[in-house]
Short mmCIF file of C-alpha atoms in Angstrom, two decimals:
data_model
loop_
_atom_site.label_atom_id
_atom_site.label_comp_id
_atom_site.label_asym_id
_atom_site.label_seq_id
_atom_site.Cartn_x
_atom_site.Cartn_y
_atom_site.Cartn_z
CA GLN M 1 108.72 82.66 139.71
CA GLU M 2 105.20 83.89 140.71
CA TRP M 3 105.58 86.76 138.28
CA LEU M 4 106.35 84.41 135.55
CA ASP M 5 103.54 82.00 136.29
CA ALA M 6 101.22 85.00 136.32
CA MET M 7 102.55 86.36 132.98
CA SER M 8 102.41 82.84 131.47
CA THR M 9 98.64 82.51 132.64
CA ALA M 10 97.77 85.77 131.25
CA LEU M 11 99.28 85.09 127.98
CA GLU M 12 97.50 81.72 127.80
CA SER M 13 94.27 83.50 128.55
CA SER M 14 94.86 86.23 125.79
CA LEU M 15 95.95 83.64 123.28
CA ALA M 16 92.69 81.75 124.03
CA GLY M 17 90.66 84.84 123.66
CA VAL M 18 92.37 85.73 120.41
CA GLN M 19 91.82 82.25 119.04
CA SER M 20 88.05 82.32 120.16
CA LYS M 21 87.63 85.52 118.03
CA VAL M 22 89.48 84.11 115.16
CA THR M 23 87.31 80.99 115.15
CA ALA M 24 84.07 83.11 115.51
CA LEU M 25 85.35 85.50 112.65
CA GLN M 26 86.01 82.36 110.37
CA ALA M 27 82.65 81.03 111.11
CA ARG M 28 81.03 84.32 110.14
CA LEU M 29 83.11 84.43 106.83
CA ASN M 30 82.15 80.78 105.96
CA ALA M 31 78.52 81.64 106.60
CA GLY M 32 78.74 84.80 104.57
CA SER M 33 80.56 83.08 101.75
CA LYS M 34 77.67 80.43 101.60
CA ALA M 35 75.00 82.95 101.58
CA THR M 36 76.81 85.10 99.07
CA ASP M 37 77.17 81.98 96.70
CA ALA M 38 73.39 81.29 97.24
CA GLN M 39 72.45 84.92 96.42
CA LYS M 40 74.62 85.20 93.15
CA PRO M 41 72.39 85.87 90.35
CA GLU M 42 72.02 82.87 87.92
CA PRO M 43 72.11 83.34 84.14
CA GLN M 44 68.70 84.68 82.80
CA PHE M 45 67.71 82.09 80.29
CA VAL M 46 65.40 83.27 77.54
CA ARG M 47 63.54 81.66 74.57
CA LEU M 48 64.95 83.47 71.43
CA PRO M 49 62.61 84.09 68.41
CA GLY M 50 63.21 81.24 65.79
CA ALA M 51 64.49 79.01 68.64
CA GLU M 52 61.78 79.02 71.14
CA ASN M 53 62.09 75.24 71.90
CA GLY M 54 65.39 75.87 73.97
CA GLU M 55 66.77 78.45 76.39
CA PHE M 56 69.79 80.50 75.96
CA GLY M 57 71.79 82.49 78.40
CA LEU M 58 75.01 84.40 78.87
CA TRP M 59 77.22 84.02 81.78
CA HIS M 60 80.82 84.62 82.98
CA ARG M 61 83.29 81.76 84.00
CA PRO M 62 80.91 79.50 86.07
CA THR M 63 81.78 77.69 89.32
CA LYS M 64 80.87 74.09 89.70
CA LYS M 65 77.89 75.09 92.02
CA GLN M 66 76.50 77.34 89.40
CA LEU M 67 76.78 74.66 86.61
CA MET M 68 74.85 72.28 88.93
CA ARG M 69 72.07 74.74 89.51
CA MET M 70 71.69 75.30 85.77
CA GLY M 71 70.56 71.69 85.28
CA ASP M 72 70.91 69.98 81.95
CA VAL M 73 72.79 72.61 80.14
CA VAL M 74 75.11 72.73 77.18
CA VAL M 75 78.24 74.78 77.93
CA VAL M 76 79.64 76.86 75.31
CA ASN M 77 83.12 77.91 76.28
CA LEU M 78 84.85 81.01 74.38
CA MET M 79 88.08 81.04 76.36
CA ALA M 80 91.70 80.56 75.37
CA PRO M 81 93.70 77.22 76.28
CA ASP M 82 95.87 79.23 78.84
CA GLU M 83 92.79 80.35 80.91
CA ASP M 84 92.46 77.05 82.86
CA LEU M 85 90.43 75.60 79.98
CA GLN M 86 91.13 71.89 80.95
CA GLU M 87 89.78 72.55 84.44
CA LEU M 88 86.64 74.03 83.06
CA GLN M 89 86.14 71.20 80.63
CA GLY M 90 86.71 68.51 83.25
CA MET M 91 84.33 70.18 85.56
CA ALA M 92 81.56 70.32 82.98
CA GLU M 93 82.12 66.68 81.95
CA ASN M 94 82.28 65.43 85.59
CA LEU M 95 78.73 66.85 85.71
CA GLY M 96 77.71 65.02 82.67
CA LEU M 97 77.28 68.13 80.79
CA ALA M 98 77.86 68.56 76.97
CA TRP M 99 80.70 70.91 76.13
CA LEU M 100 81.63 73.06 73.18
CA HIS M 101 84.59 75.25 72.59
CA ILE M 102 86.22 77.67 70.46
CA ASP M 103 89.05 80.20 71.16
CA PHE M 104 87.11 83.15 70.21
CA TRP M 105 89.76 85.83 69.96
CA LYS M 106 91.98 83.74 68.02
CA HIS M 107 89.30 83.25 65.23
CA TYR M 108 87.69 86.71 65.59
CA HIS M 109 90.72 88.71 64.85
CA ASN M 110 91.88 86.45 61.88
CA GLY M 111 90.74 88.68 58.85
CA SER M 112 88.04 91.33 58.14
CA ARG M 113 85.13 88.99 58.15
CA ALA M 114 83.54 86.99 60.89
CA PRO M 115 85.31 83.63 60.39
CA ARG M 116 83.49 80.33 59.38
CA SER M 117 84.49 78.79 62.73
CA ILE M 118 82.43 81.26 64.52
CA THR M 119 79.37 81.19 62.17
CA ASP M 120 79.69 77.34 62.22
CA LEU M 121 79.34 77.38 66.07
CA CYS M 122 76.29 79.68 65.79
CA ALA M 123 74.62 77.25 63.54
CA GLU M 124 75.39 74.46 66.07
CA VAL M 125 74.07 76.33 68.91
CA LEU M 126 70.98 77.36 66.90
CA ARG M 127 70.53 73.63 66.05
CA LEU M 128 70.74 72.75 69.85
CA LEU M 129 68.27 75.57 70.75
CA GLN M 130 65.77 74.43 67.93
CA GLY M 131 66.09 70.84 69.42
CA GLY M 132 65.07 72.09 72.89
CA GLN M 133 68.33 72.21 74.71
CA ARG M 134 69.29 74.77 77.20
CA VAL M 135 72.56 76.52 76.21
CA VAL M 136 74.86 78.86 78.24
CA VAL M 137 77.63 80.79 76.70
CA HIS M 138 80.44 82.12 78.69
CA CYS M 139 84.02 83.54 78.45
CA SER M 140 85.84 84.81 81.64
CA ALA M 141 84.12 87.91 82.48
CA GLY M 142 81.06 87.18 80.28
CA ILE M 143 81.58 90.65 78.67
CA HIS M 144 83.30 90.97 75.19
CA ARG M 145 83.64 87.60 73.81
CA THR M 146 80.28 86.50 75.10
CA GLY M 147 78.67 89.65 73.86
CA LEU M 148 79.99 89.28 70.34
CA PHE M 149 79.19 85.83 70.06
CA ALA M 150 75.56 86.48 71.14
CA TYR M 151 75.36 89.38 68.78
CA ALA M 152 76.49 86.92 65.82
CA LEU M 153 73.98 84.16 66.91
CA LEU M 154 71.09 86.91 66.96
CA ARG M 155 71.99 88.70 63.70
CA PHE M 156 73.34 85.97 61.60
CA SER M 157 71.62 82.83 62.60
CA LEU M 158 68.21 84.23 63.86
CA GLY M 159 67.96 87.35 61.53
CA GLN M 160 67.29 89.86 64.30
CA THR M 161 67.80 93.65 63.51
CA PRO M 162 70.75 95.43 65.30
CA ALA M 163 68.33 96.87 67.72
CA GLU M 164 66.53 93.86 68.48
CA THR M 165 69.94 92.07 68.92
CA ARG M 166 71.05 94.66 71.54
CA GLU M 167 67.72 94.28 73.28
CA TRP M 168 67.99 90.63 73.70
CA ILE M 169 71.55 90.79 74.91
CA GLY M 170 70.52 93.31 77.52
CA ARG M 171 67.60 91.25 78.59
CA MET M 172 69.88 88.19 79.06
CA ARG M 173 72.76 90.24 80.78
CA GLU M 174 72.65 93.90 81.08
CA VAL M 175 76.30 94.19 82.04
CA THR M 176 77.29 92.39 78.86
CA LEU M 177 75.46 94.97 76.61
CA ARG M 178 76.62 97.91 78.38
CA GLN M 179 80.34 96.92 78.69
CA CYS M 180 80.82 95.18 75.40
CA GLY M 181 79.99 98.53 73.91
CA GLU M 182 78.90 100.07 70.67
CA ARG M 183 82.34 99.96 69.07
CA ARG M 184 82.59 96.21 69.30
CA PHE M 185 79.00 95.49 68.08
CA THR M 186 79.72 97.96 65.12
CA GLU M 187 82.82 95.97 64.43
CA MET M 188 81.04 92.69 64.63
CA GLU M 189 78.34 94.11 62.21
CA ARG M 190 80.90 94.88 59.54
CA LYS M 191 82.42 91.53 59.91
CA LEU M 192 79.04 89.85 59.52
CA GLY M 193 77.88 92.06 56.72
CA PRO M 194 79.27 90.14 53.68
CA LEU M 195 78.18 86.97 55.17
CA MET M 196 74.59 88.11 55.75
CA LEU M 197 74.36 89.44 52.13
CA ARG M 198 75.48 86.15 50.88
CA ARG M 199 73.04 84.33 53.21
CA ASP M 200 70.17 86.68 52.09
CA ALA M 201 70.97 86.28 48.46
CA ALA M 202 70.84 82.42 48.94
CA LEU M 203 67.33 82.61 50.69
CA VAL M 204 66.05 84.89 47.85
CA ARG M 205 67.51 82.45 45.15
CA ARG M 206 65.79 79.51 46.91
CA ALA M 207 62.42 81.40 47.29
CA ALA M 208 62.65 82.19 43.51
CA GLU M 209 63.37 78.61 42.72
CA ALA M 210 60.33 77.46 44.75
CA VAL M 211 57.97 79.83 42.95
CA ALA M 212 59.31 78.86 39.64
CA GLY M 213 58.89 75.21 40.55
CA GLU M 214 55.20 75.89 41.70
CA ALA M 215 54.34 77.67 38.34
CA ALA M 216 55.75 74.88 36.37
#
């Protein structure tokens, strides 16, 4: 009996020591998690040429804390419905944030040209920026869809050159520029080409009509 009592006491002491170590480890993990969350880089918002009144940023799937730290921001989501879309929308709406969405890949891969739905979203984002809004665009990892949409906005809506477009994307999020890659940017350039030619032709026509009107 004495032996059993001694073993029981030793076991209880050992378990207490293990529990103490587990508690201490959990405390360190929680502290580290809080510190890591606080240290996570925020989107690098910039003022784009032609839309200097607002601020534009690129990001990955945001957490609620990250959205809260962004302040009064319009969230542009490029993800598919099966990527917990409702959860993200509810999170943004619960914070009182405006929300825009397009299933980017569904529209992007539909034909040889950038579809009207994407260029229409570019136009809406440009309107928001020119109106002084802060806008953050994201997909899941903030790489391919985010990079391609930013490319379309800068090239089609803001008239930046391909080199300038890449520079701005890198300034906002270097990993997006690097991992989206030249092949995808070149593909988007091909898709946008016919649309930009039509846009530029319309601009030339309107300019010619204005000059003709002044001469008359």
